[in-house]
Amino acid sequence: MSLTPEQKAEIEAARAQRAETRRVTVPGIEEMLYEPLPVLDHGFVRVIDYMGDDSAVVQAARVSYGRGTKKVSEDKGLINYLMRHRHTTPFEMCEIKYHVKLPIFIARQWIRHRTANVNEYSARYSILDKEFYIPAAENMAAQSVNNRQGRGQVLSGPEAQQVMDLLREDAEKTYRSYEWMLNEGENGEPADPNRQGLARELARMNLTLNTYTQWYWKVDLHNLLGFLSLRADSHAQFEIRAYADAMLKTVEAWVPYCYAAFKDYRQGAMTLSAGMMGVVKKLVDGQPVDQASSGLSKREWIELMAALGRDA
Amino acid sequence: MSLTPEQKAEIEAARAQRAETRRVTVPGIEEMLYEPLPVLDHGFVRVIDYMGDDSAVVQAARVSYGRGTKKVSEDKGLINYLMRHRHTTPFEMCEIKYHVKLPIFIARQWIRHRTANVNEYSARYSILDKEFYIPAAENMAAQSVNNRQGRGQVLSGPEAQQVMDLLREDAEKTYRSYEWMLNEGENGEPADPNRQGLARELARMNLTLNTYTQWYWKVDLHNLLGFLSLRADSHAQFEIRAYADAMLKTVEAWVPYCYAAFKDYRQGAMTLSAGMMGVVKKLVDGQPVDQASSGLSKREWIELMAALGRDA
Amino acid sequence: MSLTPEQKAEIEAARAQRAETRRVTVPGIEEMLYEPLPVLDHGFVRVIDYMGDDSAVVQAARVSYGRGTKKVSEDKGLINYLMRHRHTTPFEMCEIKYHVKLPIFIARQWIRHRTANVNEYSARYSILDKEFYIPAAENMAAQSVNNRQGRGQVLSGPEAQQVMDLLREDAEKTYRSYEWMLNEGENGEPADPNRQGLARELARMNLTLNTYTQWYWKVDLHNLLGFLSLRADSHAQFEIRAYADAMLKTVEAWVPYCYAAFKDYRQGAMTLSAGMMGVVKKLVDGQPVDQASSGLSKREWIELMAALGRDA
Amino acid sequence: MSLTPEQKAEIEAARAQRAETRRVTVPGIEEMLYEPLPVLDHGFVRVIDYMGDDSAVVQAARVSYGRGTKKVSEDKGLINYLMRHRHTTPFEMCEIKYHVKLPIFIARQWIRHRTANVNEYSARYSILDKEFYIPAAENMAAQSVNNRQGRGQVLSGPEAQQVMDLLREDAEKTYRSYEWMLNEGENGEPADPNRQGLARELARMNLTLNTYTQWYWKVDLHNLLGFLSLRADSHAQFEIRAYADAMLKTVEAWVPYCYAAFKDYRQGAMTLSAGMMGVVKKLVDGQPVDQASSGLSKREWIELMAALGRDA
C-alpha cells in the first residue's frame, strides 16, 4: 500500500476530529475509522462511516421506542435466533461505508453484488495511477485439475518469476502507451504540443485488468454478511478473499454478537440436501450406507464425507 | 400523538446519551434525534440514526482520502450539478433511519417504495394498540369530479360528522371483536377461561385499515428524495403527504445543500415533453399557438398553461 | 372463488388465442395459462405469462449462442450443481407473471419480498368488491403455546362458529359503511342526492384486513424460489402457504428440473450450524453427546434431534 | 462482428424453431429474435426472449382478467398518461433478454445499472477470445476542453493512426502473454510440457480493458427505458451509445406505443428547474431577462438558452 504524504495527512486529519453525538457509537470501530487496512500489494480497505451496532438489530426487531436492549444474554440470544432462522430485515438496520482500493478484475467480481451503493473513481474524468497488482510468488498458482473454476498448485521453478516479469512488463508497457495517448503535461498543457492527445474515456481502454481502481462502497449489514459468506469462502478467488478477510475484522470490531452468530450459523454452517440428510440419519443410526446406495451423486458424496471428516 | 409514560421515558433516556465520535455529525439533526414529530391524529416520524452529511456527498463524488470538501461555494456548486444532471450515486452515500407510526392504509402506499429497509411491528407476534386514524373535519373530502384518483371539495353540512362517527364506531366495534377473539387476559391467562382464544395472526384480519401500525424504515438519501418527490407532491394523498412534509424538515436540518438543490431541481422543477418544449419555443419567440395547432392533448395543454401561469 | 360471467368470458377468450412464436415454450405451463387456481375461499393464482424454461438456465450459465442445451443428463446435472452451490444468477433468467387475488393481510406479508414487480388494484381509483376471507372451521386455530408467532390447536366447541360469525358480521358491517360513505349510485349519480359522498381514497380505510385485493405480480425464478422456500414452509402462516403451494404446482409444470433441484437442495435441505455439525460428527462416530455437553442451546438441540429423527 | 460457422449455425437453428403459444406475441420482435445486430467492430446485441407487449402495460395498469385492452386510442392514451406522470410499475410488466458482446470498459459502465439480471462469460472458467475494440478513425477523439468528462474534436493528422496502432499492438502483446501464461495446448495438454501454466483466474488480469466479453442481460421495460434515457443520450460515451441505439430499435419493434411515449416524454423532454421555469415565464410574457438577473448560474443559463434555441 502506498499513500502520498497528502493522502496520509488527510487521513490523519480525519482521524483527529472529534464531535459529540447522541447516536450509538462503538469504540472498537471508532478506533479503526479512516485507517487503511492493507490488502494485496497496493490495495486497502478502510471504514469511512458506520450506522448502528448490535443493539440496533434488536431495537429494530422489537420496534422499540428507546434503545430496545434488554439483558445482554437476551440480546445475544435474539441475534442468534434471527441469524439461525434467516430473519434478515433487522440486520439491514446497520450500515457501513468503506473506501476500497482494488484491482479492476476484482472490482468486476465485487460489483456483481447489486444491493450496495457505489461511487467509483472515474477514468472518464480523471487519470488512473500507475499501480498494478502483481501476485506474490506464493499466490502464483496453476489451474486446478479438478475444478475448472479455481487454482491448484503453486507454480514451481522459474515459471513464477517469468509470469511475474511478464505481468509487470505488460502493465508498464500499456501504461506508457496510456500516458503517451493522453499527452497530458504539466498545468493542463499538452506534453507534446504537436499532438492533441486522446480523450481519457478512450485512452483508459489500453490499461490491463490488474490496474488498481478505487471506490466508496456502502452496504447494510445483512447484505455485507451475504457478500462475506461468498467472498470469504474457500471457493472464492484468493484476491477477493483477501479483501473479505480484512472486512471480517471490521465486522468483528463493529458488531461482535452479529459476527459470532455469522461464524456459527453462516460461515461455519453447512446446508445438507434432503438426500444428504437421509444419509446422515442412517449413519447416526449405525446403518451401512455407501455412495452407490445413497442416492447421492459422486460429487455430493465426496462433499458430505469431507464435511463429516470421513473417507469418501 | 399519544405516548405512554414508559415510551416517553425511553425517548428521553435515548436523547440524554452523549458519546464522542470521529464520524461526521450534524448539529441540526442531532437536535431532532429520537424526538417524535407528530403527524395526523396519532402518528409520528422520528429520526433514529443518520450517516453522513452534505460533505459525504462530495467526498464520495470525489472518492477522497479525507473529508473531500473544498470551498463551501464549490461543494454547493457540485451538489447542484449532481442533482441537476441526475448523478444519483453520491446521494446514496448518506443514510437515515426513521421510526414511523402510521395508519395501515398509508403503510400500504409507502411500502411500494422498495429500495429501503423495513422492520414492521408484527401483529402475528404482538397485539396492535387500539388507535385508529379519524380524519379531521377539514380533511374529510368528497371524491374529485375531474380526477378519478383524488379528492375534491370538503364535505359540507352534517355529512362530515356522520362519516367521522361511522369510522370511529366501526373501528371500535371491530377492535372489540379483535379483543374478544384473542381472549387474552392479565398475566398470559385467558380472559374467559372457557374459551381458547384465536391465534393473533388470524384475529388481526378483523381490524380496519385505519388502525395504526409502526415500523423502522431506513433509506439512503437518493431514494429518500425519490420518495419525497412523489409523496410530498400535490397529487399525493393528503395523509402520506403529511408524513413526507415532516420528513422534509428532517432533510433540511440534516443536509441543507442537498435539500436546497432538491427544492430547485426536483420538487420545484417541471419536465416538459418534446411537444411542450416546441410550444414554449414558439411562445418565447412570440409566435401564435393554441391547443389545436400545438400537437398537445387537451390535458397536456392545460398542464403546460398552468405551469406558465397562463389561461388555457 | 367467484368469477363474474364477464371475467370467465375474458379468461376463456385469452385461453383460446394461439400464435406462432420462435421463443421457447413449455406445454405444461401453456396448459395452465390464464386459468385461475382456487386458493382459500375467494382467492386465486393464475399464470399470465412466462419467459424461459429449464434450458434457459443452462443457456445463460453457458452464455450460449444457441439453445445451450447438451444431453438431458448434463443439463439436469448442471442445474443441480447451480442450485447446490447457490449460483443464483442463471435462475434469474426465467421470469413468470401471476395475477393473484388475496386478502389484504396476506398481501401485506407478501409485499415484503421486494425483488418483484407489482401492480395492485387501486382502491384510491376504484371500489373494492364485497369479498372477505373467512377461515374454514379446520383452519380456525388458537394461539400456539410454544411459538409466539404461530398457531396451535384448532378451536373446539362453539368458539369456531362464534369467531366465524363475528368475522363475517364485522366485515359486512364495515363494508356497508364503506358503501354508505361512498354514496355512489348507478351511472355515476350519487345514491343519495342530498349527500356528496366521501372520496374513495378515504372511504377504503374503513374496510377490514380480510377484504380481498388483487394484483399482477412478476418475478424471476430465483426470487420466486426464495419466496417459496419461505412461504411454502411449515413456519409460514397457513393462508400464505396456500398460495405458495398453488404456485409450486406452476413451477413444477414450468421448469421441472429446477423444481426437482429446489425440492432436494432447498426445500428439503437443512442448514446445520458449525456447532450442530460438531454434534453430528460425534454421533456418526458413535461418540456419546447430550445437550449439556453439545454446546448447543436447548432450542437448537431440539431442532437437531428432530431433524435426525431422534428423541431430544 | 465475427461469428464462427458453429455460432452461425446455432443461431440459425434457434431462428428456425417454431412453436404454438397462448402468450401474447409481437411479430416485429419475433422477426428480430436471436439475430445479432452488429455494434462497434466486434460487438453485437441480440434479443433472446421477451415477455409482454404494449397491451401488457395497460393490462397490468387495469389489473384485468383478460387482455385488458380497449380501443387502440384509449390504450395509447393510457400509455402516454402513465409515461408522463411517471407511473412506473405497469412498464415493469414487460421483460426482455439480450445477449450482448461488448468491450470490458463498456461492460463496467453498463453494470452500474443494478436492477437487471446478468450472466457474464466467466474468465475464471473459460478463455476469452482474441478480440479487442479499436475505435474507427472518426471516433478517435481528443479530450473535450469544456467538459472534463467527455470527448471533443476528432484527432487529426497521423495521431489517430498512431493511437490505433498502439492500441492494437498493446492488446496483441498482452494477449500473447495471456496465452503464454495459460500454456494450454490441444486436448487439454499443456502447450509446453515443461511448464505448469497459470490459473485462468489469474492470467486474465493481463488483458486490456478493450478486450471483448459477453453476457446475457435481462431487464424489465421500465428499467430498460431508464438505461436508454441515460445511455442513448448525447452525454453518454459514444461506445455505450452505440449499444443503446441498437437496443432502441428493438424497443421500437417490440412495444411501439411505449417507444413513442418514451421519445416524447423522456428522451425528447427537458426538466426545467424552478429557477429556469421562472425565466421561461418571463420570456413568454415578453419581459426582459438576462443571466445576471435570472438567478441562474452561467452553466444553467447556457443550457436553458440552448434548449430554447436562443443565443446565450
GROMACS .gro file of N, CA, C and O in nm, chain B residues 179-262:
model
  336
  491GLU      N    1  -6.038  -0.809   2.031
  491GLU     CA    2  -6.003  -0.842   2.170
  491GLU      C    3  -6.078  -0.966   2.218
  491GLU      O    4  -6.022  -1.051   2.287
  492TRP      N    5  -6.205  -0.974   2.182
  492TRP     CA    6  -6.285  -1.089   2.225
  492TRP      C    7  -6.227  -1.217   2.164
  492TRP      O    8  -6.211  -1.318   2.234
  493MET      N    9  -6.194  -1.211   2.037
  493MET     CA   10  -6.140  -1.331   1.970
  493MET      C   11  -6.006  -1.371   2.031
  493MET      O   12  -5.978  -1.489   2.050
  494LEU      N   13  -5.920  -1.273   2.060
  494LEU     CA   14  -5.789  -1.303   2.121
  494LEU      C   15  -5.806  -1.368   2.257
  494LEU      O   16  -5.731  -1.459   2.294
  495ASN      N   17  -5.905  -1.318   2.333
  495ASN     CA   18  -5.934  -1.374   2.466
  495ASN      C   19  -5.811  -1.375   2.557
  495ASN      O   20  -5.789  -1.470   2.633
  496GLU      N   21  -5.729  -1.269   2.546
  496GLU     CA   22  -5.609  -1.265   2.629
  496GLU      C   23  -5.633  -1.178   2.751
  496GLU      O   24  -5.669  -1.062   2.739
  497GLY      N   25  -5.612  -1.233   2.868
  497GLY     CA   26  -5.631  -1.157   2.992
  497GLY      C   27  -5.499  -1.114   3.053
  497GLY      O   28  -5.397  -1.105   2.983
  498GLU      N   29  -5.500  -1.089   3.180
  498GLU     CA   30  -5.378  -1.049   3.251
  498GLU      C   31  -5.282  -1.168   3.261
  498GLU      O   32  -5.324  -1.283   3.266
  499ASN      N   33  -5.155  -1.139   3.270
  499ASN     CA   34  -5.053  -1.240   3.301
  499ASN      C   35  -5.058  -1.362   3.210
  499ASN      O   36  -5.031  -1.475   3.253
  500GLY      N   37  -5.098  -1.340   3.087
  500GLY     CA   38  -5.098  -1.453   2.995
  500GLY      C   39  -5.213  -1.551   3.017
  500GLY      O   40  -5.223  -1.654   2.950
  501GLU      N   41  -5.301  -1.521   3.114
  501GLU     CA   42  -5.419  -1.606   3.135
  501GLU      C   43  -5.527  -1.569   3.035
  501GLU      O   44  -5.537  -1.453   2.995
  502PRO      N   45  -5.611  -1.664   2.994
  502PRO     CA   46  -5.724  -1.628   2.906
  502PRO      C   47  -5.822  -1.537   2.982
  502PRO      O   48  -5.840  -1.551   3.103
  503ALA      N   49  -5.882  -1.442   2.911
  503ALA     CA   50  -5.981  -1.354   2.973
  503ALA      C   51  -6.103  -1.437   3.017
  503ALA      O   52  -6.153  -1.423   3.127
  504ASP      N   53  -6.147  -1.523   2.927
  504ASP     CA   54  -6.257  -1.615   2.959
  504ASP      C   55  -6.198  -1.755   2.960
  504ASP      O   56  -6.159  -1.808   2.856
  505PRO      N   57  -6.191  -1.817   3.078
  505PRO     CA   58  -6.123  -1.948   3.089
  505PRO      C   59  -6.194  -2.060   3.013
  505PRO      O   60  -6.135  -2.167   2.993
  506ASN      N   61  -6.313  -2.035   2.968
  506ASN     CA   62  -6.387  -2.140   2.897
  506ASN      C   63  -6.364  -2.138   2.746
  506ASN      O   64  -6.423  -2.216   2.672
  507ARG      N   65  -6.283  -2.041   2.699
  507ARG     CA   66  -6.255  -2.035   2.556
  507ARG      C   67  -6.105  -2.041   2.533
  507ARG      O   68  -6.026  -2.004   2.618
  508GLN      N   69  -6.065  -2.084   2.413
  508GLN     CA   70  -5.921  -2.096   2.382
  508GLN      C   71  -5.861  -1.964   2.335
  508GLN      O   72  -5.747  -1.933   2.362
  509GLY      N   73  -5.940  -1.887   2.263
  509GLY     CA   74  -5.887  -1.764   2.204
  509GLY      C   75  -5.827  -1.793   2.067
  509GLY      O   76  -5.767  -1.899   2.044
  510LEU      N   77  -5.843  -1.700   1.976
  510LEU     CA   78  -5.796  -1.718   1.838
  510LEU      C   79  -5.650  -1.672   1.826
  510LEU      O   80  -5.608  -1.579   1.893
  511ALA      N   81  -5.574  -1.739   1.739
  511ALA     CA   82  -5.435  -1.700   1.716
  511ALA      C   83  -5.428  -1.555   1.670
  511ALA      O   84  -5.514  -1.507   1.596
  512ARG      N   85  -5.321  -1.485   1.714
  512ARG     CA   86  -5.305  -1.344   1.678
  512ARG      C   87  -5.297  -1.324   1.528
  512ARG      O   88  -5.351  -1.227   1.474
  513GLU      N   89  -5.229  -1.416   1.459
  513GLU     CA   90  -5.211  -1.400   1.316
  513GLU      C   91  -5.344  -1.406   1.241
  513GLU      O   92  -5.353  -1.360   1.129
  514LEU      N   93  -5.446  -1.464   1.307
  514LEU     CA   94  -5.579  -1.468   1.246
  514LEU      C   95  -5.666  -1.353   1.293
  514LEU      O   96  -5.734  -1.288   1.213
  515ALA      N   97  -5.664  -1.328   1.422
  515ALA     CA   98  -5.753  -1.225   1.478
  515ALA      C   99  -5.730  -1.089   1.414
  515ALA      O  100  -5.825  -1.012   1.393
  516ARG      N  101  -5.605  -1.058   1.381
  516ARG     CA  102  -5.573  -0.927   1.323
  516ARG      C  103  -5.651  -0.896   1.196
  516ARG      O  104  -5.665  -0.780   1.158
  517MET      N  105  -5.699  -1.000   1.126
  517MET     CA  106  -5.766  -0.974   0.998
  517MET      C  107  -5.896  -0.898   1.016
  517MET      O  108  -5.953  -0.849   0.920
  518ASN      N  109  -5.943  -0.889   1.141
  518ASN     CA  110  -6.070  -0.819   1.165
  518ASN      C  111  -6.051  -0.668   1.185
  518ASN      O  112  -6.149  -0.595   1.195
  519LEU      N  113  -5.929  -0.622   1.190
  519LEU     CA  114  -5.904  -0.479   1.212
  519LEU      C  115  -5.927  -0.400   1.084
  519LEU      O  116  -5.910  -0.451   0.974
  520THR      N  117  -5.965  -0.273   1.101
  520THR     CA  118  -5.986  -0.187   0.984
  520THR      C  119  -5.854  -0.124   0.939
  520THR      O  120  -5.759  -0.116   1.017
  521LEU      N  121  -5.853  -0.079   0.815
  521LEU     CA  122  -5.729  -0.029   0.754
  521LEU      C  123  -5.682   0.104   0.810
  521LEU      O  124  -5.574   0.150   0.774
  522ASN      N  125  -5.763   0.169   0.895
  522ASN     CA  126  -5.713   0.292   0.957
  522ASN      C  127  -5.645   0.266   1.091
  522ASN      O  128  -5.603   0.361   1.157
  523THR      N  129  -5.634   0.140   1.131
  523THR     CA  130  -5.560   0.106   1.252
  523THR      C  131  -5.414   0.146   1.234
  523THR      O  132  -5.359   0.131   1.125
  524TYR      N  133  -5.354   0.197   1.340
  524TYR     CA  134  -5.213   0.238   1.331
  524TYR      C  135  -5.120   0.118   1.346
  524TYR      O  136  -5.143   0.028   1.427
  525THR      N  137  -5.016   0.119   1.265
  525THR     CA  138  -4.905   0.025   1.280
  525THR      C  139  -4.778   0.110   1.296
  525THR      O  140  -4.785   0.232   1.297
  526GLN      N  141  -4.664   0.046   1.309
  526GLN     CA  142  -4.540   0.123   1.317
  526GLN      C  143  -4.425   0.042   1.262
  526GLN      O  144  -4.430  -0.081   1.258
  527TRP      N  145  -4.325   0.113   1.216
  527TRP     CA  146  -4.207   0.044   1.165
  527TRP      C  147  -4.081   0.129   1.173
  527TRP      O  148  -4.088   0.250   1.188
  528TYR      N  149  -3.970   0.060   1.167
  528TYR     CA  150  -3.841   0.122   1.145
  528TYR      C  151  -3.819   0.123   0.994
  528TYR      O  152  -3.840   0.021   0.928
  529TRP      N  153  -3.780   0.235   0.941
  529TRP     CA  154  -3.763   0.249   0.795
  529TRP      C  155  -3.632   0.321   0.771
  529TRP      O  156  -3.610   0.430   0.822
  530LYS      N  157  -3.544   0.256   0.698
  530LYS     CA  158  -3.409   0.309   0.675
  530LYS      C  159  -3.387   0.321   0.525
  530LYS      O  160  -3.421   0.230   0.448
  531VAL      N  161  -3.325   0.430   0.482
  531VAL     CA  162  -3.319   0.456   0.338
  531VAL      C  163  -3.200   0.547   0.309
  531VAL      O  164  -3.157   0.623   0.396
  532ASP      N  165  -3.145   0.538   0.188
  532ASP     CA  166  -3.038   0.632   0.155
  532ASP      C  167  -3.099   0.763   0.103
  532ASP      O  168  -3.217   0.768   0.066
  533LEU      N  169  -3.019   0.866   0.101
  533LEU     CA  170  -3.070   1.000   0.068
  533LEU      C  171  -3.129   1.005  -0.073
  533LEU      O  172  -3.232   1.069  -0.096
  534HIS      N  173  -3.067   0.939  -0.168
  534HIS     CA  174  -3.120   0.941  -0.305
  534HIS      C  175  -3.261   0.882  -0.310
  534HIS      O  176  -3.352   0.941  -0.369
  535ASN      N  177  -3.277   0.767  -0.251
  535ASN     CA  178  -3.409   0.704  -0.254
  535ASN      C  179  -3.509   0.778  -0.165
  535ASN      O  180  -3.629   0.778  -0.194
  536LEU      N  181  -3.461   0.841  -0.058
  536LEU     CA  182  -3.550   0.923   0.024
  536LEU      C  183  -3.603   1.041  -0.058
  536LEU      O  184  -3.722   1.071  -0.055
  537LEU      N  185  -3.515   1.106  -0.134
  537LEU     CA  186  -3.559   1.219  -0.216
  537LEU      C  187  -3.657   1.173  -0.324
  537LEU      O  188  -3.752   1.244  -0.358
  538GLY      N  189  -3.635   1.054  -0.377
  538GLY     CA  190  -3.731   0.998  -0.472
  538GLY      C  191  -3.868   0.979  -0.408
  538GLY      O  192  -3.971   1.015  -0.466
  539PHE      N  193  -3.868   0.923  -0.287
  539PHE     CA  194  -3.992   0.906  -0.210
  539PHE      C  195  -4.059   1.042  -0.189
  539PHE      O  196  -4.178   1.059  -0.212
  540LEU      N  197  -3.981   1.141  -0.144
  540LEU     CA  198  -4.038   1.271  -0.112
  540LEU      C  199  -4.087   1.345  -0.235
  540LEU      O  200  -4.188   1.417  -0.229
  541SER      N  201  -4.019   1.327  -0.349
  541SER     CA  202  -4.064   1.398  -0.468
  541SER      C  203  -4.201   1.347  -0.511
  541SER      O  204  -4.281   1.421  -0.568
  542LEU      N  205  -4.230   1.221  -0.483
  542LEU     CA  206  -4.362   1.166  -0.516
  542LEU      C  207  -4.464   1.193  -0.405
  542LEU      O  208  -4.581   1.220  -0.432
  543ARG      N  209  -4.421   1.180  -0.281
  543ARG     CA  210  -4.517   1.181  -0.170
  543ARG      C  211  -4.537   1.317  -0.106
  543ARG      O  212  -4.632   1.336  -0.030
  544ALA      N  213  -4.446   1.412  -0.130
  544ALA     CA  214  -4.470   1.550  -0.083
  544ALA      C  215  -4.528   1.632  -0.197
  544ALA      O  216  -4.525   1.755  -0.195
  545ASP      N  217  -4.581   1.565  -0.297
  545ASP     CA  218  -4.635   1.629  -0.416
  545ASP      C  219  -4.785   1.656  -0.399
  545ASP      O  220  -4.853   1.585  -0.323
  546SER      N  221  -4.835   1.754  -0.472
  546SER     CA  222  -4.976   1.788  -0.458
  546SER      C  223  -5.069   1.677  -0.506
  546SER      O  224  -5.186   1.674  -0.472
  547HIS      N  225  -5.018   1.583  -0.588
  547HIS     CA  226  -5.102   1.472  -0.632
  547HIS      C  227  -5.105   1.357  -0.533
  547HIS      O  228  -5.183   1.262  -0.550
  548ALA      N  229  -5.020   1.361  -0.433
  548ALA     CA  230  -5.018   1.254  -0.334
  548ALA      C  231  -5.137   1.265  -0.241
  548ALA      O  232  -5.192   1.373  -0.221
  549GLN      N  233  -5.178   1.153  -0.184
  549GLN     CA  234  -5.289   1.156  -0.088
  549GLN      C  235  -5.247   1.239   0.034
  549GLN      O  236  -5.135   1.226   0.084
  550PHE      N  237  -5.339   1.322   0.083
  550PHE     CA  238  -5.307   1.412   0.193
  550PHE      C  239  -5.238   1.342   0.309
  550PHE      O  240  -5.142   1.394   0.367
  551GLU      N  241  -5.284   1.224   0.345
  551GLU     CA  242  -5.234   1.158   0.465
  551GLU      C  243  -5.086   1.118   0.453
  551GLU      O  244  -5.011   1.127   0.550
  552ILE      N  245  -5.042   1.074   0.334
  552ILE     CA  246  -4.900   1.038   0.321
  552ILE      C  247  -4.817   1.166   0.304
  552ILE      O  248  -4.702   1.173   0.348
  553ARG      N  249  -4.878   1.268   0.246
  553ARG     CA  250  -4.808   1.396   0.230
  553ARG      C  251  -4.775   1.455   0.367
  553ARG      O  252  -4.672   1.519   0.384
  554ALA      N  253  -4.862   1.430   0.463
  554ALA     CA  254  -4.835   1.482   0.598
  554ALA      C  255  -4.705   1.422   0.653
  554ALA      O  256  -4.627   1.491   0.719
  555TYR      N  257  -4.682   1.294   0.625
  555TYR     CA  258  -4.556   1.231   0.668
  555TYR      C  259  -4.439   1.288   0.588
  555TYR      O  260  -4.333   1.318   0.643
  556ALA      N  261  -4.458   1.299   0.458
  556ALA     CA  262  -4.350   1.349   0.372
  556ALA      C  263  -4.310   1.490   0.413
  556ALA      O  264  -4.191   1.524   0.416
  557ASP      N  265  -4.408   1.573   0.447
  557ASP     CA  266  -4.376   1.711   0.487
  557ASP      C  267  -4.292   1.712   0.616
  557ASP      O  268  -4.197   1.789   0.627
  558ALA      N  269  -4.327   1.625   0.710
  558ALA     CA  270  -4.249   1.618   0.834
  558ALA      C  271  -4.107   1.571   0.804
  558ALA      O  272  -4.010   1.621   0.862
  559MET      N  273  -4.094   1.478   0.712
  559MET     CA  274  -3.961   1.426   0.679
  559MET      C  275  -3.877   1.530   0.604
  559MET      O  276  -3.755   1.534   0.618
  560LEU      N  277  -3.942   1.611   0.523
  560LEU     CA  278  -3.868   1.718   0.454
  560LEU      C  279  -3.798   1.807   0.555
  560LEU      O  280  -3.686   1.852   0.531
  561LYS      N  281  -3.864   1.832   0.668
  561LYS     CA  282  -3.800   1.915   0.772
  561LYS      C  283  -3.673   1.848   0.824
  561LYS      O  284  -3.575   1.916   0.853
  562THR      N  285  -3.677   1.717   0.837
  562THR     CA  286  -3.556   1.648   0.886
  562THR      C  287  -3.446   1.654   0.781
  562THR      O  288  -3.328   1.664   0.815
  563VAL      N  289  -3.483   1.648   0.654
  563VAL     CA  290  -3.382   1.656   0.548
  563VAL      C  291  -3.317   1.793   0.546
  563VAL      O  292  -3.195   1.807   0.530
  564GLU      N  293  -3.400   1.895   0.564
  564GLU     CA  294  -3.347   2.031   0.566
  564GLU      C  295  -3.246   2.050   0.680
  564GLU      O  296  -3.142   2.114   0.663
  565ALA      N  297  -3.277   1.992   0.795
  565ALA     CA  298  -3.186   2.006   0.910
  565ALA      C  299  -3.059   1.923   0.891
  565ALA      O  300  -2.952   1.957   0.941
  566TRP      N  301  -3.072   1.813   0.818
  566TRP     CA  302  -2.962   1.716   0.804
  566TRP      C  303  -2.863   1.756   0.695
  566TRP      O  304  -2.742   1.762   0.716
  567VAL      N  305  -2.914   1.781   0.574
  567VAL     CA  306  -2.828   1.807   0.457
  567VAL      C  307  -2.881   1.931   0.383
  567VAL      O  308  -2.942   1.920   0.276
  568PRO      N  309  -2.856   2.050   0.438
  568PRO     CA  310  -2.919   2.171   0.383
  568PRO      C  311  -2.887   2.200   0.237
  568PRO      O  312  -2.974   2.248   0.164
  569TYR      N  313  -2.765   2.170   0.190
  569TYR     CA  314  -2.734   2.196   0.048
  569TYR      C  315  -2.812   2.100  -0.043
  569TYR      O  316  -2.862   2.139  -0.147
  570CYS      N  317  -2.814   1.975  -0.003
  570CYS     CA  318  -2.889   1.877  -0.083
  570CYS      C  319  -3.037   1.915  -0.085
  570CYS      O  320  -3.105   1.903  -0.187
  571TYR      N  321  -3.086   1.960   0.029
  571TYR     CA  322  -3.226   2.000   0.038
  571TYR      C  323  -3.255   2.116  -0.057
  571TYR      O  324  -3.353   2.113  -0.132
  572ALA      N  325  -3.167   2.217  -0.057
  572ALA     CA  326  -3.189   2.333  -0.145
  572ALA      C  327  -3.186   2.290  -0.292
  572ALA      O  328  -3.269   2.334  -0.373
  573ALA      N  329  -3.093   2.203  -0.326
  573ALA     CA  330  -3.084   2.153  -0.464
  573ALA      C  331  -3.210   2.074  -0.500
  573ALA      O  332  -3.263   2.085  -0.612
  574PHE      N  333  -3.259   1.997  -0.406
  574PHE     CA  334  -3.382   1.920  -0.429
  574PHE      C  335  -3.500   2.012  -0.455
  574PHE      O  336  -3.581   1.987  -0.546
   0.00000   0.00000   0.00000
